Tab-separated table of C-alpha atoms in Angstrom:
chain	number	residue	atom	x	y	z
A	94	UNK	CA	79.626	56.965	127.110
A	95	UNK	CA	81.593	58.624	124.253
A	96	UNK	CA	84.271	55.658	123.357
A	97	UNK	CA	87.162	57.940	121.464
A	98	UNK	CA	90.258	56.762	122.921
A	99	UNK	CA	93.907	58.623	122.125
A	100	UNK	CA	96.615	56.117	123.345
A	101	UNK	CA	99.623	58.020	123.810
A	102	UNK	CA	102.420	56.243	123.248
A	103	UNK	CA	100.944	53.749	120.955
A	104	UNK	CA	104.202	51.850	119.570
A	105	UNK	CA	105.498	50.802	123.155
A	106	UNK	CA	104.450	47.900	124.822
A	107	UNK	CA	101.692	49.074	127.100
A	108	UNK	CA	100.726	51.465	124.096
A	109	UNK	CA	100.229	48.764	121.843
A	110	UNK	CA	98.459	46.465	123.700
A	111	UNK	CA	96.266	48.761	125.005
A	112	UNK	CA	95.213	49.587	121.405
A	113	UNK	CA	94.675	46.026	121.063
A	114	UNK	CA	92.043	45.934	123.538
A	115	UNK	CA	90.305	49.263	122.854
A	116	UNK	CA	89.569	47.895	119.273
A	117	UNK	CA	88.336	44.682	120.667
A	118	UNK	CA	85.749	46.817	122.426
A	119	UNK	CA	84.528	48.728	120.505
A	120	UNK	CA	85.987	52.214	120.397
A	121	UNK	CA	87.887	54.353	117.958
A	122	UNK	CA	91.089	54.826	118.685
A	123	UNK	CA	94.066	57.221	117.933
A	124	UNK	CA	97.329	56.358	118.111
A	125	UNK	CA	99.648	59.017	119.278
A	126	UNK	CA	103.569	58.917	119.182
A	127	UNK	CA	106.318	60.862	117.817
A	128	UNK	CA	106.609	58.439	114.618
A	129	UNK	CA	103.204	56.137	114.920
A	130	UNK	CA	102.357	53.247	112.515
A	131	UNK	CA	100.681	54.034	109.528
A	132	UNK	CA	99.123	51.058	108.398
A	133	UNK	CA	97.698	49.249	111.472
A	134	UNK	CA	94.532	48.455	111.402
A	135	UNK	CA	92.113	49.876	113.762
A	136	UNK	CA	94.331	52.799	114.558
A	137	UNK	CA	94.278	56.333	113.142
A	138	UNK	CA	97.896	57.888	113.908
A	139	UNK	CA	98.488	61.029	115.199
A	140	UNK	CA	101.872	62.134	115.023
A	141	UNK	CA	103.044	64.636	118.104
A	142	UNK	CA	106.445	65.559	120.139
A	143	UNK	CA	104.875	65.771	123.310
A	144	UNK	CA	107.398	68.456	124.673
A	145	UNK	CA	106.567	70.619	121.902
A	146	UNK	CA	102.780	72.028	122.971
A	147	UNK	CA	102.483	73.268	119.204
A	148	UNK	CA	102.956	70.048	118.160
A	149	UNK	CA	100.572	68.393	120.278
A	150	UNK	CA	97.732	71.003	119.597
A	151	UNK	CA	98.099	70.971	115.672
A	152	UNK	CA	97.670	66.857	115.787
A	153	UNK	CA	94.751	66.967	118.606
A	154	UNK	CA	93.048	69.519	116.069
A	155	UNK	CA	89.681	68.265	115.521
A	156	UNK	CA	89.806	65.274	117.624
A	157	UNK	CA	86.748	64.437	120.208
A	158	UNK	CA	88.786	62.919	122.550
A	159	UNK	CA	86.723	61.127	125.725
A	160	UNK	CA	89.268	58.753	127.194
A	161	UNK	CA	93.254	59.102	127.595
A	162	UNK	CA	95.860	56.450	127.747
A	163	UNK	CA	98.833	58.031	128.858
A	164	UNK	CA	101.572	55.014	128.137
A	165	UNK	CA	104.653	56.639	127.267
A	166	UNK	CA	107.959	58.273	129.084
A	167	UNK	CA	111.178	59.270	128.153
A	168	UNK	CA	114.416	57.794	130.130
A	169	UNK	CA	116.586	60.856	131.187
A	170	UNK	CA	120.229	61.034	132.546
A	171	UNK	CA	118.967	62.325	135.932
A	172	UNK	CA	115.941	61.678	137.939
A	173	UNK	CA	115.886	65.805	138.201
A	174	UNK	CA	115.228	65.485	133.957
A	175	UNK	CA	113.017	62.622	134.353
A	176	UNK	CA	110.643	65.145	136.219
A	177	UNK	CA	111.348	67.756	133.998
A	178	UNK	CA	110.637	66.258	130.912
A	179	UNK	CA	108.277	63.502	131.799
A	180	UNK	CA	106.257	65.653	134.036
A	181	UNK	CA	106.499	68.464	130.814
A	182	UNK	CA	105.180	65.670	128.536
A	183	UNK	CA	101.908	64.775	130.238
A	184	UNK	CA	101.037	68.375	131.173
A	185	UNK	CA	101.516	69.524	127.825
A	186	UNK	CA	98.922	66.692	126.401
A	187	UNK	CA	96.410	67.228	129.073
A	188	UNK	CA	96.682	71.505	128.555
A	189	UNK	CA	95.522	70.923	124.823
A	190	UNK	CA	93.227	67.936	125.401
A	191	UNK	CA	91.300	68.889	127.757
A	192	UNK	CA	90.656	71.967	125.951
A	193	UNK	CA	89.702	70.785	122.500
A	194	UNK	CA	87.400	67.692	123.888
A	195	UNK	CA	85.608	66.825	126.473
A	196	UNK	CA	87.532	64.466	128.157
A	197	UNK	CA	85.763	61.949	130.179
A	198	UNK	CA	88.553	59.583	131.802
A	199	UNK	CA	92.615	59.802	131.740
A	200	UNK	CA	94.536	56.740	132.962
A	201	UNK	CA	98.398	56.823	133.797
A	202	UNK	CA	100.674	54.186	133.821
A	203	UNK	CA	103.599	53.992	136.066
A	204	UNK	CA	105.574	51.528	137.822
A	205	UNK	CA	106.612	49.947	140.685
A	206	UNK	CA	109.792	52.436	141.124
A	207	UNK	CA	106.649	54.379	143.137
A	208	UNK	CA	107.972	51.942	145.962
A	209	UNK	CA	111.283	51.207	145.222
A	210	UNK	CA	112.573	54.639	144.664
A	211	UNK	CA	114.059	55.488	140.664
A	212	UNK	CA	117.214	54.105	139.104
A	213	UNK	CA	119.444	56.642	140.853
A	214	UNK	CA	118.236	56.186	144.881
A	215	UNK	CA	116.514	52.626	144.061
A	216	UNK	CA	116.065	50.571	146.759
A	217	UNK	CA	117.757	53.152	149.202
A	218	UNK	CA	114.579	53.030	152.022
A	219	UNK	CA	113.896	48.950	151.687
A	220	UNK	CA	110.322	48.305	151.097
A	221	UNK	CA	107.790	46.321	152.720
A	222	UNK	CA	106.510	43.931	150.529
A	223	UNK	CA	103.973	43.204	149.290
A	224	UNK	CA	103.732	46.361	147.827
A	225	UNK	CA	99.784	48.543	148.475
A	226	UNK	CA	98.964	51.200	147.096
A	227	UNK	CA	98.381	52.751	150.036
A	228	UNK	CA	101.885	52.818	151.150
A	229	UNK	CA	103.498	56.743	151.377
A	230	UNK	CA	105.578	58.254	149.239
A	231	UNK	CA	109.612	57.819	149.462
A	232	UNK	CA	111.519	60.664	150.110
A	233	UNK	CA	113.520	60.948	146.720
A	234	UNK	CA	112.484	62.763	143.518
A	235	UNK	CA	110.458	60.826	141.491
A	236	UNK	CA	108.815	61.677	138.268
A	237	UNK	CA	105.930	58.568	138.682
A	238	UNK	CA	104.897	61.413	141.863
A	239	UNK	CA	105.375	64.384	139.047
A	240	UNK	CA	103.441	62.888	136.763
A	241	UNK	CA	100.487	61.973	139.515
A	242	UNK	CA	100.639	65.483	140.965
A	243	UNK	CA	100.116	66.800	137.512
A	244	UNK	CA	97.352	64.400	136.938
A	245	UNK	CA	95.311	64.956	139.867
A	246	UNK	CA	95.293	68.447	138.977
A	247	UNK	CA	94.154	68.808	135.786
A	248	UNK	CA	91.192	66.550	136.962
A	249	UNK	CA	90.219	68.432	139.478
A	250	UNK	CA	90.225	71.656	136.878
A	251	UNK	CA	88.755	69.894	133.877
A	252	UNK	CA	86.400	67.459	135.857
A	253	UNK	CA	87.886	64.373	134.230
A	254	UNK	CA	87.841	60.858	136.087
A	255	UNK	CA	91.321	59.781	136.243
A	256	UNK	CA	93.282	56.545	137.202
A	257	UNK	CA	96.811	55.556	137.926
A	258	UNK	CA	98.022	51.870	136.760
A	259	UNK	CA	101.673	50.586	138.388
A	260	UNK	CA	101.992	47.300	136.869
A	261	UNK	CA	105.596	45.389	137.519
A	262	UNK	CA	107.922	44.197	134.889
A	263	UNK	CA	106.311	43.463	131.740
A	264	UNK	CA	105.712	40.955	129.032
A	265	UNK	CA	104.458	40.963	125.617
A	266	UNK	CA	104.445	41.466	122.493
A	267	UNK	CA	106.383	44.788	121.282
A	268	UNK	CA	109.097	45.430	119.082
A	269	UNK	CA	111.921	47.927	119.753
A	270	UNK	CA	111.050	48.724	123.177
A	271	UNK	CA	113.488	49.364	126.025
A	272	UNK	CA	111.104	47.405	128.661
A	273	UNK	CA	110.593	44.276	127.353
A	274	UNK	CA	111.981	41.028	129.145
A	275	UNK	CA	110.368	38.560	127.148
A	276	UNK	CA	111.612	39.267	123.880
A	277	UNK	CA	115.327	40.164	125.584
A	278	UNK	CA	115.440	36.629	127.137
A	279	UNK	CA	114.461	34.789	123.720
A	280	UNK	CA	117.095	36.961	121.756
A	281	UNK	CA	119.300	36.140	124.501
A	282	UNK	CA	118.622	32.496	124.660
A	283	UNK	CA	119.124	32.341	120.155
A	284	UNK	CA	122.530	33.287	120.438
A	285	UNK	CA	123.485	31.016	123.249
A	286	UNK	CA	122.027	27.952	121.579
A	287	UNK	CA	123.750	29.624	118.328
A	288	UNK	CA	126.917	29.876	120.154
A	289	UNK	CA	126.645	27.504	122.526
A	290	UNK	CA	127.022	29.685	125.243
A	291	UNK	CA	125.246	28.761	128.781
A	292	UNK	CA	122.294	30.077	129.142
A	293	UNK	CA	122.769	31.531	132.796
A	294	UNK	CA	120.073	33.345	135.297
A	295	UNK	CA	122.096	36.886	134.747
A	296	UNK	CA	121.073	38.337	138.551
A	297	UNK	CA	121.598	38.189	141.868
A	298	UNK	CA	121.145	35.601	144.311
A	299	UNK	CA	118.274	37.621	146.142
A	300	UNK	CA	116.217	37.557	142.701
A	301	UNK	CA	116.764	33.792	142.019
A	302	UNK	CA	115.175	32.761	145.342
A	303	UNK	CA	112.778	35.261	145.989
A	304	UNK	CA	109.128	35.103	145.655
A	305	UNK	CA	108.329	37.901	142.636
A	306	UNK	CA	106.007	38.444	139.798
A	307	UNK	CA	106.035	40.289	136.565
A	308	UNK	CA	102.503	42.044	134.670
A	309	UNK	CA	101.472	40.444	131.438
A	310	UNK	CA	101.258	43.589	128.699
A	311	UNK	CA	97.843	41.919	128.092
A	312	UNK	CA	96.222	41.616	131.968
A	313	UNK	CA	97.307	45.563	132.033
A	314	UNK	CA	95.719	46.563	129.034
A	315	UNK	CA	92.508	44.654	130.601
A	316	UNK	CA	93.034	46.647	133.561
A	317	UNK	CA	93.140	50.031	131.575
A	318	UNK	CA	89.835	49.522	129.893
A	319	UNK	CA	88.279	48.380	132.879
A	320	UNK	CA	89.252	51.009	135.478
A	321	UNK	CA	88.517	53.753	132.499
A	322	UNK	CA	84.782	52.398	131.944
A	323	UNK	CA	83.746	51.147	135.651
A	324	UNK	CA	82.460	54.594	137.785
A	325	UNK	CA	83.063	52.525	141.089
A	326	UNK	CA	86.867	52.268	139.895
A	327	UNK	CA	87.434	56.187	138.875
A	328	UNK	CA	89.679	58.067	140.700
A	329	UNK	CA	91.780	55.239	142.228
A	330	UNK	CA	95.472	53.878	141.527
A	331	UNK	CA	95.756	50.332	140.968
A	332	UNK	CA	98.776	47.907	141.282
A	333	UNK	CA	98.939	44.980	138.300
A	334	UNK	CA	100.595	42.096	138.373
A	335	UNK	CA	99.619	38.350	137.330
A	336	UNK	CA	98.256	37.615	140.197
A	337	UNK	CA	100.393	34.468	140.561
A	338	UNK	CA	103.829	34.747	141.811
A	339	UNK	CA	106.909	32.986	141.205
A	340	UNK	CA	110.471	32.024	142.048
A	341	UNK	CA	113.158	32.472	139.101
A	342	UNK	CA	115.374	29.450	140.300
A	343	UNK	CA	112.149	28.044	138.668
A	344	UNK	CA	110.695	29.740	135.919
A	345	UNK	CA	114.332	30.043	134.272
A	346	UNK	CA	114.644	26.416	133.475
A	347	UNK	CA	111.166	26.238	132.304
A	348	UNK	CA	111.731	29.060	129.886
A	349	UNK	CA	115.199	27.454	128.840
A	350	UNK	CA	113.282	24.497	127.934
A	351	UNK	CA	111.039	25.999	125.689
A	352	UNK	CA	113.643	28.010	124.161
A	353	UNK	CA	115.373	24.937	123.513
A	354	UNK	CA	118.787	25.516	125.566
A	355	UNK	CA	120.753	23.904	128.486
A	356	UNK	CA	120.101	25.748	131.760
A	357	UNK	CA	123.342	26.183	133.251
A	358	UNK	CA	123.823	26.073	136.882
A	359	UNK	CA	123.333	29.469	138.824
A	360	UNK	CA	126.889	30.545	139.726
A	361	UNK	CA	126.127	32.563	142.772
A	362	UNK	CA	126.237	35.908	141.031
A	363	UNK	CA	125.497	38.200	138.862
A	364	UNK	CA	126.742	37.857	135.118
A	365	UNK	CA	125.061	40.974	133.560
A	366	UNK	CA	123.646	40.692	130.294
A	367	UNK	CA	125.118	43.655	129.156
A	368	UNK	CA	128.666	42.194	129.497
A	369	UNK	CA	128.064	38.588	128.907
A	370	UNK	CA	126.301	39.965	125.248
A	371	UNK	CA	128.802	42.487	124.388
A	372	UNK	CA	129.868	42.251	120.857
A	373	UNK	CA	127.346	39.755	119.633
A	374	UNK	CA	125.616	42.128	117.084
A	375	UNK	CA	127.464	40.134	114.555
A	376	UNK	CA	126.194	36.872	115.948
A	377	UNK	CA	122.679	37.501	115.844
A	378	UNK	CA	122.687	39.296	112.214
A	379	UNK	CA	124.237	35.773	110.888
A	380	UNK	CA	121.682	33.844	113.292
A	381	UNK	CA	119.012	36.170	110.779
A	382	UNK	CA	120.278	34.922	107.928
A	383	UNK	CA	120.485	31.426	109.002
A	384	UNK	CA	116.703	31.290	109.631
A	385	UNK	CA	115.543	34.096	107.318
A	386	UNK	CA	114.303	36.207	110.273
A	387	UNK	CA	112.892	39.413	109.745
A	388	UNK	CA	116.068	41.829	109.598
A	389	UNK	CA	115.906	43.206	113.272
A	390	UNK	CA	119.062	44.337	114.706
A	391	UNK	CA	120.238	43.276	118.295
A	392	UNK	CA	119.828	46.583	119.824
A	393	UNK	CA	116.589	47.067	118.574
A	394	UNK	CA	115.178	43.683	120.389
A	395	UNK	CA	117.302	43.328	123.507
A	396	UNK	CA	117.001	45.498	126.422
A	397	UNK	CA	119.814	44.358	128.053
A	398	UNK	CA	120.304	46.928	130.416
A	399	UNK	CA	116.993	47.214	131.456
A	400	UNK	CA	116.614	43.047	132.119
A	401	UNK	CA	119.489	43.994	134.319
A	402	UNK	CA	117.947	46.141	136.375
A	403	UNK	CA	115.094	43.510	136.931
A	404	UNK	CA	116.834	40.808	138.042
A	405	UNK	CA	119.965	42.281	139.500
A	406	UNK	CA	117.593	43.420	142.191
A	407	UNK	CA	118.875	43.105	146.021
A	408	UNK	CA	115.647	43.120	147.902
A	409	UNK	CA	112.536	41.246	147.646
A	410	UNK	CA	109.578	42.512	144.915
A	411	UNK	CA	106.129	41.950	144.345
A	412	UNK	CA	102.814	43.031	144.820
A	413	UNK	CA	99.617	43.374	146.316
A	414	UNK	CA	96.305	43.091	144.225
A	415	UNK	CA	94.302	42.999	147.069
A	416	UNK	CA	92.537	46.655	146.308
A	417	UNK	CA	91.592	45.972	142.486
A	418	UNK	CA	90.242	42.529	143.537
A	419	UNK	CA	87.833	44.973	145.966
A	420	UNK	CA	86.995	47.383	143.586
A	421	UNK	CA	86.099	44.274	141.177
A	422	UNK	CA	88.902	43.001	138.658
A	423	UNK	CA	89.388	39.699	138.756
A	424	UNK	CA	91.551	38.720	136.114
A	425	UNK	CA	94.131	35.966	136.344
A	426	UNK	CA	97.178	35.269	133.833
A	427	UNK	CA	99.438	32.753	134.564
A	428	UNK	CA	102.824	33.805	134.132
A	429	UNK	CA	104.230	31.049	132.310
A	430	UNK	CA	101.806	31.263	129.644
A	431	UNK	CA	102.963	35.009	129.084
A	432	UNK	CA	106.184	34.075	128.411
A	433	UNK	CA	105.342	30.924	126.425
A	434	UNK	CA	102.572	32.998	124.086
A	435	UNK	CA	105.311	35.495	123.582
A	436	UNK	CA	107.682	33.040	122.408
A	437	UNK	CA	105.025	31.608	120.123
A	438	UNK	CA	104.296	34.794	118.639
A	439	UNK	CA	108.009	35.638	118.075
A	440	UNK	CA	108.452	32.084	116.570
A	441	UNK	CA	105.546	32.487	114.184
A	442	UNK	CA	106.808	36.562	113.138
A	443	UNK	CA	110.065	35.395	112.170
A	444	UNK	CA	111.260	37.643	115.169
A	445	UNK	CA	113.831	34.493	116.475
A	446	UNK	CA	114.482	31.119	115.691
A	447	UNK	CA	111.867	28.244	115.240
A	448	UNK	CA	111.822	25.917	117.413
């Protein structure tokens, strides 16, 4: 087996972590994204706009490229765009790849918005949970189904082995990325002690009860190597999650322990993050200079709007890992620790406030 990897999308959270893993076994890896690092270590960047097909052919120039890591999308006003240009991006990368190497294996990640419908009809045909891979299609545009269309395609022309990857909400260690809980909720939980704000569970009712789950960037990553180097796993799509599950009425107050900060009682509803953190860009450049954190704004470490959308929920969410356990991954990470290691990490990068 050839082990040249290209991770598209290399600065985002999946991305990244991915590359973390490739190194760790063993393969060469490329870096792809529109401005990548240029001094990370293991990681030769490739710098492409994927909706510009010039573009991606003059970077893939000379690469022998044997394995694919598609980790990367591009948030649209419409889900009609989101198919356009999503859909656009992967096609263009696999029309040059697949003609200037001999591509062995291309894995996808998605989400679980292949059950619960995207941001504009979301949650519209309640699912059954927990969520299977098997389960069909919804009956709403979705560019996750673009993207998989387009996917099973070119393998069937090129002869690649391909596999799709849906993991849940995730956590890890990324910087500037619009997807990342973790690092929201510690920014989040700074300027409350900063401010002395309470530190409230910011969704509704249904999501601070509920049984749910969220997909370490790490355990996916794990997954991604796995499914692209096992034959007995090619051509399959995979849900990943923890594997453990977990009520927020919960997990908040052990998170606002470790943060250091007062859980306030839930009120009963939701108090968005985007309004309850409005105007606090201010706040968290002095809480920099008070600790001598590295000079990140706000907007560049808190997702608020997309931590909204994960816990403002109205229906029940998690899923099924029945199928990979079958097809042989075992891996367990306990979803405390993924928050807790996160928080460590941020602590010790001068990303937020020691403890």
């Amino acid at each position: 087996m050839t082990k040249n990897a290209l991770v598209v999308g290399v600065t985002g959270i999946s991305g990244s972590n991915v590359a973390d893993r490739l190194i760790s076994e063993g393969f060469t890896v490329f870096g792809l994204a529109r401005k990548p690092p240029q001094d990370r270590p293991g990681v030769t960047p490739v710098a492409a706009d994927l909706m510009d097909p010039a573009s991606v052919a003059k970077a893939l120039d000379g690469l022998d490229i044997s394995h694919v890591y598609f980790c990367t999308w591009a948030r649209q006003e419409t889900e009609d765009e989101n198919c356009r240009v999503n859909g656009a991006m992967l096609q263009n990368l696999l029309d040059v790849v697949t003609q200037t190497s001999k591509v062995e294996h291309v894995a996808l990640v998605t989400g679980l918005k292949h059950y619960l419908g995207p941001f504009e009809s979301y949650g519209k045909v309640k699912p059954d949970t927990p969520f299977r891979e098997d389960q069909p299609r919804l009956p709403y545009q979705n560019f996750y189904y673009v993207q998989e269309d387009i996917l099973y395609a070119a393998a069937e022309k090129s002869g690649f082995a391909w596999s799709v990857h849906r993991p849940h909400t995730l956590i890890g260690w990324a910087l500037g990325n619009a997807m990342n809980m973790g690092v929201t909720l510690a920014v989040y939980a700074a300027i409350c002690k900063e401010t002395g704000a309470p530190f409230l569970f910011p969704g509704t009712p249904q999501q601070y009860e509920a049984v749910t789950d969220v997909t370490d960037a790490r355990i996916l990553a794990r997954q991604l190597v796995w499914a692209s180097t096992t034959p007995a796993a090619f051509n399959q799509a995979f849900n990943i999650v923890n594997g453990d599950v977990f009520r927020w009425r919960r997990l908040w107050a052990t998170i606002a322990a470790y943060l250091g900060v007062e859980v306030a009682p839930y009120p009963g509803h939701p108090t968005p993050l985007e309004q309850q953190m409005a105007g606090r860009d201010a706040t968290w450049d002095a809480i920099v200079t008070k600790h001598g954190l590295q000079p990140y704004k706000l907007t560049t470490l808190a997702s608020w709007w997309h931590t909204d959308a994960d816990l403002g929920r109205e229906l029940e969410t998690f899923t099924d890992m029945t199928k990979s356990r079958d097809f042989g991954f075992y891996d367990l990470q306990i979803t405390e620790r993924s928050f807790t290691d996160l928080f460590d990490r941020l602590r010790a990068e001068k990303i937020i406030p020691p403890a």
